[in-house]
């Protein structure tokens, strides 16, 4: 029995030691003081804002990044090499622009397509960041945008509202502070799930004035991608209360069958669980692209030494057009 109790105590200590995320309600000055080391003496704010950016490019990075991605195609590198060789009169009978012009046109078409897709991402990001929400500022709730949210803010949500960040449910108008949410945008499930606030916040935070004076501190695990797991504790009035996933409203959920609920932002922006699951946008490769890269390597290994040795012009125009059909 003694060994079991000691083991349980050690497990509790391990959990507490893993709590590296500390957020205080209604106190932006306290939360902004936390920094994390990036490199040597360079530090940045530990808690991210609620602004999201899923676009790949900006005004300055589009041209270099897009060219870098297009040069990852072995076929483009192959024909770039041919264009360079064709610019040498001794080994080529054709002008370099006979192949350079078609290649530039195809690269331009691909870049235009990527630009149109990325403009759509920018518009989507702008729409999401400008969604309205009610944030407790001073002693009243004021209408702000999602991008103005910070960790520790108290937010008021109504029926059919989308949750703007991962929030600790503090209270609701339902009995026992229940809150029903729809998570179809997160896990595809259409059935409603319920979340419940702690009884202490349900009984104490019964008015806007009391919520404005709420100074509870949440200590929990660092942001992660586990949608169905959350461990932490709320420290308030010298007492600690355990928290789990049943007390958390996740970003992207929609409030259902609940007139009004109140929550405290724990994770914002790219620290939220749904954004942790999104990951970064990578360059997509189809099986045809991978096969084409292998074929181009085989062709280049056979043709380049042979044609250079014979002093003849190098083929490529028809193959360039074929692999871009």
CSV table of C-alpha atoms in Angstrom, one decimal:
chain,number,residue,atom,x,y,z
A,1,UNK,CA,0.0,0.0,0.0
A,2,UNK,CA,2.8,2.3,0.9
A,3,UNK,CA,4.5,1.7,-2.5
A,4,UNK,CA,1.3,2.3,-4.4
A,5,UNK,CA,0.7,5.6,-2.5
A,6,UNK,CA,4.3,6.7,-3.2
A,7,UNK,CA,3.8,5.8,-6.9
A,8,UNK,CA,0.6,7.8,-7.1
A,9,UNK,CA,2.3,10.7,-5.5
A,10,UNK,CA,5.2,10.5,-7.9
A,11,UNK,CA,2.8,10.4,-10.9
A,12,UNK,CA,1.1,13.6,-9.5
A,13,UNK,CA,4.4,15.3,-9.2
A,14,UNK,CA,5.4,14.3,-12.8
A,15,UNK,CA,2.1,15.8,-14.1
A,16,UNK,CA,2.6,19.0,-12.2
A,17,UNK,CA,6.2,19.3,-13.4
A,18,UNK,CA,4.9,18.9,-17.0
A,19,UNK,CA,2.6,21.9,-16.6
A,20,UNK,CA,4.6,24.6,-18.3
A,21,UNK,CA,1.7,26.8,-19.5
A,22,UNK,CA,0.5,29.4,-17.1
A,23,UNK,CA,-2.3,31.9,-17.9
A,24,UNK,CA,-4.0,34.4,-15.7
A,25,UNK,CA,-7.4,35.6,-16.4
A,26,UNK,CA,-8.1,39.3,-17.2
A,27,UNK,CA,-4.4,40.2,-16.9
A,28,UNK,CA,-2.7,40.7,-20.3
A,29,UNK,CA,0.3,42.5,-18.6
A,30,UNK,CA,1.0,39.3,-16.6
A,31,UNK,CA,0.7,37.0,-19.6
A,32,UNK,CA,2.8,39.1,-21.9
A,33,UNK,CA,5.9,38.9,-19.6
A,34,UNK,CA,6.5,35.3,-20.5
A,35,UNK,CA,9.2,34.8,-23.1
A,36,UNK,CA,10.8,31.7,-24.7
A,37,UNK,CA,14.3,31.4,-26.0
A,38,UNK,CA,14.7,31.1,-29.8
A,39,UNK,CA,18.4,31.3,-30.5
A,40,UNK,CA,21.2,32.5,-28.2
A,41,UNK,CA,20.0,35.8,-26.7
A,42,UNK,CA,17.1,36.1,-29.0
A,43,UNK,CA,13.7,35.7,-27.3
A,44,UNK,CA,10.1,36.0,-28.4
A,45,UNK,CA,6.7,36.1,-26.7
A,46,UNK,CA,5.7,32.7,-25.4
A,47,UNK,CA,2.0,33.1,-26.1
A,48,UNK,CA,0.9,33.6,-29.7
A,49,UNK,CA,-1.8,36.0,-30.8
A,50,UNK,CA,-5.0,34.7,-32.3
A,51,UNK,CA,-4.1,35.8,-35.8
A,52,UNK,CA,-3.6,32.9,-38.2
A,53,UNK,CA,-1.9,32.8,-41.6
A,54,UNK,CA,-2.2,29.7,-43.7
A,55,UNK,CA,-0.9,31.4,-46.9
A,56,UNK,CA,2.4,30.2,-48.3
A,57,UNK,CA,3.6,33.5,-49.8
A,58,UNK,CA,3.7,37.2,-49.1
A,59,UNK,CA,4.5,40.1,-51.4
A,60,UNK,CA,8.3,39.7,-51.0
A,61,UNK,CA,8.6,35.9,-50.7
A,62,UNK,CA,6.4,34.9,-53.7
A,63,UNK,CA,9.0,35.2,-56.4
A,64,UNK,CA,12.0,33.5,-54.7
A,65,UNK,CA,10.0,30.8,-53.0
A,66,UNK,CA,8.0,29.9,-56.1
A,67,UNK,CA,11.1,29.7,-58.2
A,68,UNK,CA,12.7,27.5,-55.5
A,69,UNK,CA,9.7,25.2,-55.6
A,70,UNK,CA,9.6,25.0,-59.4
A,71,UNK,CA,13.4,24.2,-59.5
A,72,UNK,CA,12.6,21.2,-57.3
A,73,UNK,CA,11.3,19.6,-60.5
A,74,UNK,CA,14.1,17.7,-62.1
A,75,UNK,CA,12.7,18.4,-65.5
A,76,UNK,CA,13.1,22.1,-65.0
A,77,UNK,CA,16.7,21.7,-63.9
A,78,UNK,CA,17.3,19.5,-66.9
A,79,UNK,CA,16.0,22.1,-69.4
A,80,UNK,CA,17.8,24.9,-67.6
A,81,UNK,CA,21.0,23.0,-68.1
A,82,UNK,CA,20.1,22.6,-71.8
A,83,UNK,CA,19.4,26.3,-72.1
A,84,UNK,CA,22.8,27.1,-70.6
A,85,UNK,CA,24.5,24.7,-73.0
A,86,UNK,CA,22.6,26.1,-76.0
A,87,UNK,CA,24.0,29.5,-75.1
A,88,UNK,CA,27.5,28.2,-76.1
A,89,UNK,CA,27.8,28.5,-79.9
A,90,UNK,CA,30.5,25.8,-80.2
A,91,UNK,CA,28.2,23.0,-79.1
A,92,UNK,CA,24.8,24.2,-80.3
A,93,UNK,CA,23.3,25.2,-83.6
A,94,UNK,CA,20.1,26.7,-82.2
A,95,UNK,CA,19.7,29.9,-80.3
A,96,UNK,CA,19.1,29.5,-76.5
A,97,UNK,CA,15.7,31.2,-76.6
A,98,UNK,CA,14.2,28.5,-78.8
A,99,UNK,CA,13.9,26.4,-75.6
A,100,UNK,CA,14.1,29.3,-73.1
A,101,UNK,CA,10.9,31.0,-74.3
A,102,UNK,CA,8.6,27.9,-73.9
A,103,UNK,CA,10.1,27.1,-70.5
A,104,UNK,CA,9.6,30.7,-69.3
A,105,UNK,CA,6.0,30.5,-70.4
A,106,UNK,CA,5.3,27.2,-68.6
A,107,UNK,CA,7.0,28.5,-65.4
A,108,UNK,CA,4.9,31.7,-65.6
A,109,UNK,CA,1.7,29.6,-66.0
A,110,UNK,CA,2.6,27.5,-62.9
A,111,UNK,CA,3.4,30.6,-60.9
A,112,UNK,CA,0.1,32.2,-61.9
A,113,UNK,CA,-1.8,29.2,-60.7
A,114,UNK,CA,0.1,29.1,-57.4
A,115,UNK,CA,-0.6,32.9,-57.0
A,116,UNK,CA,-4.3,32.5,-57.5
A,117,UNK,CA,-4.5,29.6,-55.0
A,118,UNK,CA,-2.5,31.7,-52.4
A,119,UNK,CA,-4.7,34.7,-52.9
A,120,UNK,CA,-7.6,32.5,-51.9
A,121,UNK,CA,-5.8,31.5,-48.8
A,122,UNK,CA,-5.2,35.2,-47.9
A,123,UNK,CA,-8.9,36.0,-48.3
A,124,UNK,CA,-9.9,33.0,-46.1
A,125,UNK,CA,-7.4,34.1,-43.4
A,126,UNK,CA,-8.7,37.7,-43.5
A,127,UNK,CA,-12.3,36.5,-43.2
A,128,UNK,CA,-11.5,34.3,-40.2
A,129,UNK,CA,-9.3,36.8,-38.4
A,130,UNK,CA,-12.0,39.5,-38.8
A,131,UNK,CA,-14.9,37.4,-37.3
A,132,UNK,CA,-16.6,39.3,-34.5
A,133,UNK,CA,-16.6,38.2,-30.8
A,134,UNK,CA,-17.3,39.7,-27.4
A,135,UNK,CA,-14.3,40.3,-25.2
A,136,UNK,CA,-14.4,41.4,-21.5
A,137,UNK,CA,-12.7,44.8,-21.5
A,138,UNK,CA,-12.8,46.5,-18.1
A,139,UNK,CA,-16.3,45.9,-16.7
A,140,UNK,CA,-18.2,45.2,-19.9
A,141,UNK,CA,-18.1,43.0,-23.0
A,142,UNK,CA,-17.1,44.8,-26.1
A,143,UNK,CA,-17.4,43.7,-29.7
A,144,UNK,CA,-13.9,42.9,-31.1
A,145,UNK,CA,-12.4,40.8,-33.8
A,146,UNK,CA,-10.9,37.3,-33.4
A,147,UNK,CA,-7.4,38.7,-34.2
A,148,UNK,CA,-7.7,40.9,-31.1
A,149,UNK,CA,-8.0,38.0,-28.7
A,150,UNK,CA,-5.1,37.2,-26.3
A,151,UNK,CA,-4.6,34.4,-23.8
A,152,UNK,CA,-6.3,35.1,-20.5
A,153,UNK,CA,-9.2,37.1,-22.1
A,154,UNK,CA,-12.7,36.3,-21.0
A,155,UNK,CA,-15.1,35.8,-24.0
A,156,UNK,CA,-18.8,35.7,-24.2
A,157,UNK,CA,-20.4,33.3,-26.7
A,158,UNK,CA,-24.0,32.9,-27.8
A,159,UNK,CA,-25.9,30.1,-29.6
A,160,UNK,CA,-24.5,29.2,-33.0
A,161,UNK,CA,-21.3,31.1,-32.4
A,162,UNK,CA,-18.0,29.5,-33.4
A,163,UNK,CA,-15.4,29.2,-30.6
A,164,UNK,CA,-12.5,31.5,-31.6
A,165,UNK,CA,-9.8,29.9,-29.4
A,166,UNK,CA,-9.3,27.0,-27.0
A,167,UNK,CA,-11.0,28.2,-23.9
A,168,UNK,CA,-11.8,27.1,-20.4
A,169,UNK,CA,-15.5,27.1,-19.9
A,170,UNK,CA,-16.3,29.3,-16.9
A,171,UNK,CA,-20.1,29.4,-16.8
A,172,UNK,CA,-23.2,29.2,-19.0
A,173,UNK,CA,-26.9,29.8,-18.8
A,174,UNK,CA,-27.7,26.1,-18.7
A,175,UNK,CA,-28.2,24.2,-15.5
A,176,UNK,CA,-24.8,23.2,-13.9
A,177,UNK,CA,-23.1,25.4,-16.6
A,178,UNK,CA,-23.4,22.7,-19.2
A,179,UNK,CA,-22.6,23.7,-22.8
A,180,UNK,CA,-23.4,21.8,-25.9
A,181,UNK,CA,-21.0,22.0,-28.9
A,182,UNK,CA,-20.9,20.6,-32.4
A,183,UNK,CA,-17.5,19.4,-33.5
A,184,UNK,CA,-18.2,18.5,-37.1
A,185,UNK,CA,-15.5,20.9,-38.4
A,186,UNK,CA,-12.9,19.3,-36.1
A,187,UNK,CA,-13.5,15.5,-36.2
A,188,UNK,CA,-16.4,15.2,-38.6
A,189,UNK,CA,-18.9,14.0,-35.9
A,190,UNK,CA,-22.3,15.5,-36.2
A,191,UNK,CA,-23.7,14.4,-32.8
A,192,UNK,CA,-23.6,17.1,-30.0
A,193,UNK,CA,-21.1,16.8,-27.2
A,194,UNK,CA,-21.4,18.5,-23.9
A,195,UNK,CA,-18.8,20.5,-21.8
A,196,UNK,CA,-19.2,21.5,-18.3
A,197,UNK,CA,-17.7,24.3,-16.2
A,198,UNK,CA,-16.3,23.8,-12.7
A,199,UNK,CA,-18.9,24.0,-10.0
A,200,UNK,CA,-16.8,26.7,-8.2
A,201,UNK,CA,-16.9,29.0,-11.3
A,202,UNK,CA,-20.5,28.1,-12.0
A,203,UNK,CA,-21.6,29.3,-8.5
A,204,UNK,CA,-19.3,32.3,-8.1
A,205,UNK,CA,-19.1,33.9,-11.6
A,206,UNK,CA,-22.8,34.8,-11.9
A,207,UNK,CA,-22.4,38.4,-13.2
A,208,UNK,CA,-20.3,40.5,-15.5
A,209,UNK,CA,-18.9,42.4,-12.5
A,210,UNK,CA,-17.7,39.1,-10.8
A,211,UNK,CA,-16.1,38.0,-14.1
A,212,UNK,CA,-14.3,41.2,-14.4
A,213,UNK,CA,-12.7,40.7,-11.0
A,214,UNK,CA,-11.9,37.0,-11.7
A,215,UNK,CA,-8.1,36.5,-11.4
A,216,UNK,CA,-7.8,32.7,-11.5
A,217,UNK,CA,-4.6,31.2,-12.9
A,218,UNK,CA,-4.6,28.1,-15.1
A,219,UNK,CA,-1.5,25.9,-15.2
A,220,UNK,CA,-1.6,23.2,-17.8
A,221,UNK,CA,0.3,21.3,-20.4
A,222,UNK,CA,2.0,23.0,-23.3
A,223,UNK,CA,0.1,23.3,-26.6
A,224,UNK,CA,-0.2,20.0,-28.5
A,225,UNK,CA,-2.2,18.3,-31.2
A,226,UNK,CA,-4.2,15.8,-29.0
A,227,UNK,CA,-7.8,16.8,-29.6
A,228,UNK,CA,-9.3,14.6,-26.9
A,229,UNK,CA,-6.8,15.1,-24.1
A,230,UNK,CA,-6.2,18.0,-21.8
A,231,UNK,CA,-4.7,18.1,-18.2
A,232,UNK,CA,-4.4,21.2,-16.0
A,233,UNK,CA,-5.5,22.9,-12.9
A,234,UNK,CA,-7.2,26.2,-11.9
A,235,UNK,CA,-5.7,28.1,-8.9
A,236,UNK,CA,-8.2,30.6,-7.5
A,237,UNK,CA,-8.6,31.9,-4.0
A,238,UNK,CA,-5.7,29.8,-2.7
A,239,UNK,CA,-7.4,26.6,-3.9
A,240,UNK,CA,-6.6,24.3,-6.8
A,241,UNK,CA,-9.2,22.6,-9.0
A,242,UNK,CA,-8.4,19.9,-11.6
A,243,UNK,CA,-9.2,20.4,-15.3
A,244,UNK,CA,-9.7,18.0,-18.1
A,245,UNK,CA,-10.9,17.9,-21.7
A,246,UNK,CA,-14.5,18.1,-20.5
A,247,UNK,CA,-13.9,21.7,-19.3
A,248,UNK,CA,-12.4,22.9,-22.6
A,249,UNK,CA,-14.0,24.5,-25.6
A,250,UNK,CA,-11.9,23.9,-28.7
A,251,UNK,CA,-11.4,26.4,-31.5
A,252,UNK,CA,-13.7,25.6,-34.4
A,253,UNK,CA,-16.5,24.1,-32.3
A,254,UNK,CA,-20.0,25.6,-32.7
A,255,UNK,CA,-22.2,26.4,-29.7
A,256,UNK,CA,-25.5,24.6,-29.8
A,257,UNK,CA,-28.6,24.5,-27.6
A,258,UNK,CA,-26.9,27.0,-25.2
A,259,UNK,CA,-28.0,30.6,-25.0
A,260,UNK,CA,-24.9,32.1,-23.5
A,261,UNK,CA,-21.6,30.8,-22.2
A,262,UNK,CA,-18.4,32.4,-21.0
A,263,UNK,CA,-14.8,31.1,-21.4
A,264,UNK,CA,-11.2,32.0,-20.6
A,265,UNK,CA,-8.7,31.8,-23.5
A,266,UNK,CA,-6.0,29.2,-22.8
A,267,UNK,CA,-4.5,28.7,-26.2
A,268,UNK,CA,-4.7,31.2,-29.1
A,269,UNK,CA,-3.9,31.2,-32.8
A,270,UNK,CA,-1.4,28.5,-33.9
A,271,UNK,CA,-1.2,27.2,-30.3
A,272,UNK,CA,-4.8,25.9,-30.5
A,273,UNK,CA,-5.2,22.1,-31.0
A,274,UNK,CA,-6.9,22.4,-34.4
A,275,UNK,CA,-4.1,24.5,-35.8
A,276,UNK,CA,-1.5,22.1,-34.3
A,277,UNK,CA,-3.2,19.4,-36.4
A,278,UNK,CA,-3.1,21.5,-39.6
A,279,UNK,CA,0.7,21.5,-39.9
A,280,UNK,CA,2.6,23.4,-42.5
A,281,UNK,CA,1.8,23.5,-46.2
A,282,UNK,CA,4.3,21.3,-48.1
A,283,UNK,CA,5.0,21.1,-51.8
A,284,UNK,CA,2.7,18.4,-53.1
A,285,UNK,CA,4.1,15.7,-55.3
A,286,UNK,CA,2.0,13.3,-57.5
A,287,UNK,CA,3.2,9.9,-58.5
A,288,UNK,CA,3.5,11.2,-62.1
A,289,UNK,CA,5.8,14.0,-60.9
A,290,UNK,CA,8.1,11.4,-59.1
A,291,UNK,CA,8.1,9.1,-62.2
A,292,UNK,CA,8.9,12.1,-64.5
A,293,UNK,CA,11.8,13.1,-62.2
A,294,UNK,CA,13.3,9.6,-62.6
A,295,UNK,CA,12.8,9.5,-66.3
A,296,UNK,CA,14.4,12.9,-66.7
A,297,UNK,CA,17.5,11.7,-64.7
A,298,UNK,CA,17.8,8.7,-67.0
A,299,UNK,CA,17.4,10.8,-70.2
A,300,UNK,CA,19.9,13.4,-69.0
A,301,UNK,CA,22.5,10.7,-68.1
A,302,UNK,CA,22.2,9.2,-71.6
A,303,UNK,CA,21.8,12.3,-73.7
A,304,UNK,CA,23.9,15.0,-72.3
A,305,UNK,CA,27.4,13.3,-72.6
A,306,UNK,CA,26.5,11.9,-76.0
A,307,UNK,CA,25.3,15.2,-77.5
A,308,UNK,CA,28.0,17.3,-76.0
A,309,UNK,CA,30.6,14.8,-77.3
A,310,UNK,CA,29.1,15.0,-80.8
A,311,UNK,CA,28.8,18.8,-80.8
A,312,UNK,CA,25.2,18.6,-81.8
A,313,UNK,CA,22.2,20.5,-80.5
A,314,UNK,CA,20.5,19.0,-77.5
A,315,UNK,CA,16.9,17.8,-77.7
A,316,UNK,CA,14.4,19.1,-75.3
A,317,UNK,CA,11.6,21.2,-76.7
A,318,UNK,CA,9.2,18.4,-77.5
A,319,UNK,CA,10.0,16.6,-74.2
A,320,UNK,CA,9.4,19.9,-72.3
A,321,UNK,CA,6.0,20.3,-73.8
A,322,UNK,CA,5.1,16.7,-73.2
A,323,UNK,CA,5.9,16.6,-69.5
A,324,UNK,CA,3.9,19.7,-68.9
A,325,UNK,CA,0.7,18.5,-70.6
